[in-house]
mmCIF file of C-alpha atoms in Angstrom:
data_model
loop_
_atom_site.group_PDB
_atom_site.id
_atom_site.type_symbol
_atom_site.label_atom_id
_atom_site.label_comp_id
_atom_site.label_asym_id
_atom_site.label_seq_id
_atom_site.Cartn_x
_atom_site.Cartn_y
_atom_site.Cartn_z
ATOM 1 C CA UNK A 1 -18.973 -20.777 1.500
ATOM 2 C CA UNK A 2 -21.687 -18.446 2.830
ATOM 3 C CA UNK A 3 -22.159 -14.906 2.454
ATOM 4 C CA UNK A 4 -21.238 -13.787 5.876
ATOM 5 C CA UNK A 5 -18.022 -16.169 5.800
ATOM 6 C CA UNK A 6 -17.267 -14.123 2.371
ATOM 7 C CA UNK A 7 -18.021 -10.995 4.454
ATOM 8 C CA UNK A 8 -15.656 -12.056 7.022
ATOM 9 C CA UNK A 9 -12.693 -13.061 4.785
ATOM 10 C CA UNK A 10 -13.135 -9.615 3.411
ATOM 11 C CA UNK A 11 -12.917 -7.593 6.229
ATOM 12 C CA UNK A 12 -9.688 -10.021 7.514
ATOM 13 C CA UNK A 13 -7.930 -9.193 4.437
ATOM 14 C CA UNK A 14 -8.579 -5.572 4.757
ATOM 15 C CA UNK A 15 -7.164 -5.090 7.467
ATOM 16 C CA UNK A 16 -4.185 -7.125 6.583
ATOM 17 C CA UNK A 17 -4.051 -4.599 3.770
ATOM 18 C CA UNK A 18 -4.407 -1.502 6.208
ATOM 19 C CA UNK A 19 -1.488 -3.316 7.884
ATOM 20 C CA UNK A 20 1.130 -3.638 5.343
ATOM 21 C CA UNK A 21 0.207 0.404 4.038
ATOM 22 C CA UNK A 22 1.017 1.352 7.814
ATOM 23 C CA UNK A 23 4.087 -0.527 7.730
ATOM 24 C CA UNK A 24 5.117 0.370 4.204
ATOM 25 C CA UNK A 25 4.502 3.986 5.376
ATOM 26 C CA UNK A 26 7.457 6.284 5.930
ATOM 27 C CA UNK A 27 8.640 7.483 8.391
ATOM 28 C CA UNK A 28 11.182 10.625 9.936
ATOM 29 C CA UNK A 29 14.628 8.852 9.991
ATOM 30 C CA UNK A 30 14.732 9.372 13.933
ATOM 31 C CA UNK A 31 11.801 7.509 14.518
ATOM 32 C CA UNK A 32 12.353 4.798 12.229
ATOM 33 C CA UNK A 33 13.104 2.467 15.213
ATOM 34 C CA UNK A 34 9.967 3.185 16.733
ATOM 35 C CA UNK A 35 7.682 1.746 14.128
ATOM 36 C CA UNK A 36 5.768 -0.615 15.672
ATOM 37 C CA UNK A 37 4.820 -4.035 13.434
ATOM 38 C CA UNK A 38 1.246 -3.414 12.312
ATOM 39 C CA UNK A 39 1.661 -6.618 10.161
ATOM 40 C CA UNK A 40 2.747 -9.113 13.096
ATOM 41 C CA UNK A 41 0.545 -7.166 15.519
ATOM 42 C CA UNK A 42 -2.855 -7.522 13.364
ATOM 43 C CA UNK A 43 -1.848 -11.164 12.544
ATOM 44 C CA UNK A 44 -1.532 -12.410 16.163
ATOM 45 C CA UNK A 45 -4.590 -10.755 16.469
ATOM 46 C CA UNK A 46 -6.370 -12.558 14.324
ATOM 47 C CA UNK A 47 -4.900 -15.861 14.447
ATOM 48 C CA UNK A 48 -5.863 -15.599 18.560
ATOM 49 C CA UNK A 49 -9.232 -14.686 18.017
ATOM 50 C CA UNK A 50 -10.160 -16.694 14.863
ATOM 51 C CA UNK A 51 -7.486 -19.243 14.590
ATOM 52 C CA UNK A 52 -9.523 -21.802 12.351
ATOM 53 C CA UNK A 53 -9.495 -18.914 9.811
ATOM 54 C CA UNK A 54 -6.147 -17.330 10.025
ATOM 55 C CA UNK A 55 -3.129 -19.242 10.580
ATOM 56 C CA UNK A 56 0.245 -20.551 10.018
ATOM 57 C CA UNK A 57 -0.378 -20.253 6.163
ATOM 58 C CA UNK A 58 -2.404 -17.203 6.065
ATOM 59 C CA UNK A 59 0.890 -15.890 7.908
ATOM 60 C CA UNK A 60 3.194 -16.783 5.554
ATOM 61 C CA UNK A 61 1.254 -15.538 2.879
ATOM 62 C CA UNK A 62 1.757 -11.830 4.845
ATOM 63 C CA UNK A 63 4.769 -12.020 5.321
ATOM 64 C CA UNK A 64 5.695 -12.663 1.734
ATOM 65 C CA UNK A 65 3.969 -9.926 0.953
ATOM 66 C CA UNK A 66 5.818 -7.559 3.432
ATOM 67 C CA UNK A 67 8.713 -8.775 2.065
ATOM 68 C CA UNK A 68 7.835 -7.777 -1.588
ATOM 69 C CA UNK A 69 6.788 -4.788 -0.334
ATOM 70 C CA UNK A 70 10.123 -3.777 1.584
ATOM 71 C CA UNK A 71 11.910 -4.994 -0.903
ATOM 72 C CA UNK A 72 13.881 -7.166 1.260
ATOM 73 C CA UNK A 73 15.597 -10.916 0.955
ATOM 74 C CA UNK A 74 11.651 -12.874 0.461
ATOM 75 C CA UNK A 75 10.836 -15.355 2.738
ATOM 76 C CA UNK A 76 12.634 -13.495 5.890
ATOM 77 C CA UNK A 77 9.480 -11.993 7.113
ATOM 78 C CA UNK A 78 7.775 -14.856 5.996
ATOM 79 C CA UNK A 79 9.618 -17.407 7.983
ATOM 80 C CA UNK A 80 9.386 -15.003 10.994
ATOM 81 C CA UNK A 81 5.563 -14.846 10.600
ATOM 82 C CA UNK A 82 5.292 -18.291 10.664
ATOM 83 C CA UNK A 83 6.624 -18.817 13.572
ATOM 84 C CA UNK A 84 5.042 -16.505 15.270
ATOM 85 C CA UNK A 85 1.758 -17.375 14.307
ATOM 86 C CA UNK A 86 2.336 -21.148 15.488
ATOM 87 C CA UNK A 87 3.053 -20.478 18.970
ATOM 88 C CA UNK A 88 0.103 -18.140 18.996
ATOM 89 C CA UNK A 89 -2.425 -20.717 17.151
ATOM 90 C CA UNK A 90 -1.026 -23.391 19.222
ATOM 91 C CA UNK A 91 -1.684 -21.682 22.554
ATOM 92 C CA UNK A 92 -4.316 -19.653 21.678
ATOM 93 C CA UNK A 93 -6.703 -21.001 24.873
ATOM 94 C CA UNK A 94 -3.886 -20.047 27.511
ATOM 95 C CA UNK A 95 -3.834 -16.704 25.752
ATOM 96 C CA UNK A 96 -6.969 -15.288 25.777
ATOM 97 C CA UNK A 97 -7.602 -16.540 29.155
ATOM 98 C CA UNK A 98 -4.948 -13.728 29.830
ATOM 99 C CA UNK A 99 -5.169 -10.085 30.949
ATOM 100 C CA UNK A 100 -4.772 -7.307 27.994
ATOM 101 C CA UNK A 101 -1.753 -6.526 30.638
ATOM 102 C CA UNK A 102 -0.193 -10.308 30.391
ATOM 103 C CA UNK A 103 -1.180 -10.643 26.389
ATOM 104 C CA UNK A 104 0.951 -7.144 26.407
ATOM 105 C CA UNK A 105 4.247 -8.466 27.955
ATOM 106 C CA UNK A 106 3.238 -11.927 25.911
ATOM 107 C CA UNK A 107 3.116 -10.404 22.397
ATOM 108 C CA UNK A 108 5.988 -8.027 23.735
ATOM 109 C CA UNK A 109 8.156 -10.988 23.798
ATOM 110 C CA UNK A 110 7.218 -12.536 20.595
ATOM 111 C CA UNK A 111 7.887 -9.513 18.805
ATOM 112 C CA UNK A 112 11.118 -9.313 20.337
ATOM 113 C CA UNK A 113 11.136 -13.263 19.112
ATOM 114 C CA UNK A 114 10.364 -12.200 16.026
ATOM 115 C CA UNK A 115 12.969 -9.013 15.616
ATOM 116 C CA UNK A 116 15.708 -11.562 16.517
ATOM 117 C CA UNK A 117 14.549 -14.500 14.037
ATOM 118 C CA UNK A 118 14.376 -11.424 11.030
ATOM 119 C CA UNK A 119 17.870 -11.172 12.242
ATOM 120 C CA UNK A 120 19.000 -14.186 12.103
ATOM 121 C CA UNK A 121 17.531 -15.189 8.475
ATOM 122 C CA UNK A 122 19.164 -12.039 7.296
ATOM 123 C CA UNK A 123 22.334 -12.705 8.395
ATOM 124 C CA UNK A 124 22.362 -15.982 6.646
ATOM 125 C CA UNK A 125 21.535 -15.218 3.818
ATOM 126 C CA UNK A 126 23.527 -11.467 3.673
ATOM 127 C CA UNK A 127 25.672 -9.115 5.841
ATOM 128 C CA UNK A 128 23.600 -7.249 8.075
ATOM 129 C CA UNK A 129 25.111 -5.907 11.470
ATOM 130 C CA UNK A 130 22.708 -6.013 14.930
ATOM 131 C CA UNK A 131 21.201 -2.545 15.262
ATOM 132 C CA UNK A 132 19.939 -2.427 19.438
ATOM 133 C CA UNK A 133 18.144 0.855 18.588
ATOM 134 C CA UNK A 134 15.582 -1.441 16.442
ATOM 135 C CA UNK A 135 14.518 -2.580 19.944
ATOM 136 C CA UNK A 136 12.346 0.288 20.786
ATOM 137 C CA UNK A 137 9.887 -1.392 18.592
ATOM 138 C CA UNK A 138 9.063 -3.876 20.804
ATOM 139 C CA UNK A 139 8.210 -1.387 23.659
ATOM 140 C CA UNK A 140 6.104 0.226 21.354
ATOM 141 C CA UNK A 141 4.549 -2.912 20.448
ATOM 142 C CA UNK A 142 3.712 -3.270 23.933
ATOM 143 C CA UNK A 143 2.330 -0.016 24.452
ATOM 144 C CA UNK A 144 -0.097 -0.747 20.998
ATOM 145 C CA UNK A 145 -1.472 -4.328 21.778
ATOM 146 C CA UNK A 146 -4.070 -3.024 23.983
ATOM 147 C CA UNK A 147 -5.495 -0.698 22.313
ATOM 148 C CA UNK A 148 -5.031 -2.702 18.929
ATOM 149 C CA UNK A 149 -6.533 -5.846 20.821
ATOM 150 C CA UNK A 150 -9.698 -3.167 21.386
ATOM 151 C CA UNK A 151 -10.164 -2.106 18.576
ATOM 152 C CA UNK A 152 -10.219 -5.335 16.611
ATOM 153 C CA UNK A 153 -12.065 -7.404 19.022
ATOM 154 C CA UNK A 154 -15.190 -3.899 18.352
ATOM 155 C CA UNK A 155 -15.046 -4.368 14.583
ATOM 156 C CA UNK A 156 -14.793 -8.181 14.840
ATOM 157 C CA UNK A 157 -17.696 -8.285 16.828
ATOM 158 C CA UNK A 158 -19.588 -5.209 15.195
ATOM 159 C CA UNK A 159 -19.141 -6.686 11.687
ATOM 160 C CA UNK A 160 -19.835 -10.007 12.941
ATOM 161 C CA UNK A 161 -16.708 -11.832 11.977
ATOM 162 C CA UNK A 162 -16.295 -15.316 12.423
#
């Protein structure tokens, strides 16, 4: 492995880090369903833009880890993750041949994909009730992927990532 593929891996995992802090973070018990996911957000990121370095595993592995950190059942977020990040990897071309306004509405709907499947795994394994108010996530999510999408794609490029 080179040093600038070293360099890279670095950076990846940093902001993975900077990820699961931001989602770990608390917040007022109003807003709480208005958090946006940093985690799945920053992972779709990467997986579109460098899927041959992040993928299915390296989304698994994150969501393990935001599972440990939450505290919640392990492997829920995990599963979701996973999921997620295969229908990105495996259409990766058709979506960044998209507008930031399409990848928006595209990433809207896999968060809202990926609200439901943390659902459902939940309620398999425990008692958990469907909360509609944890919805307003996903409009948030839409409102962030722009700007996040932005913002990765300077650093990725600035720190020359690949």
């Amino acid at each position: 492995m080179s040093t600038s593929q070293a360099h890279g891996r670095i950076w990846i995992w940093l902001s993975f880090i900077f990820a699961l802090i931001l989602q770990a973070a608390p917040w007022p018990g109003e807003l709480e369903p208005f958090r946006p996911s940093w985690v799945l957000l920053i992972t779709c990121y990467w997986v579109l833009a460098l899927p041959h370095r992040v993928n299915v595993g390296t989304a698994l592995i994150i969501g393990l880890l935001w599972d440990l950190i939450l505290g919640s059942t392990l492997g829920v977020r995990g599963l979701m993750m996973s999921v997620i990040a295969y229908i990105v990897a495996l259409n990766f071309r058709v979506l960044r041949n998209l507008s930031l306004g399409q990848q928006a509405i595209v990433f809207a709907l896999l968060s809202l994909a990926g609200k439901l499947i943390e659902f459902w795994a939940e309620y398999l394994v425990s008692s958990v009730s469907f909360e509609p108010q944890q919805l307003w996530a996903v409009l948030l999510n839409f409102i962030l992927w722009p700007w996040l999408f932005l913002l990765l794609r300077r650093i990725r490029r600035k720190l020359s990532i690949r």
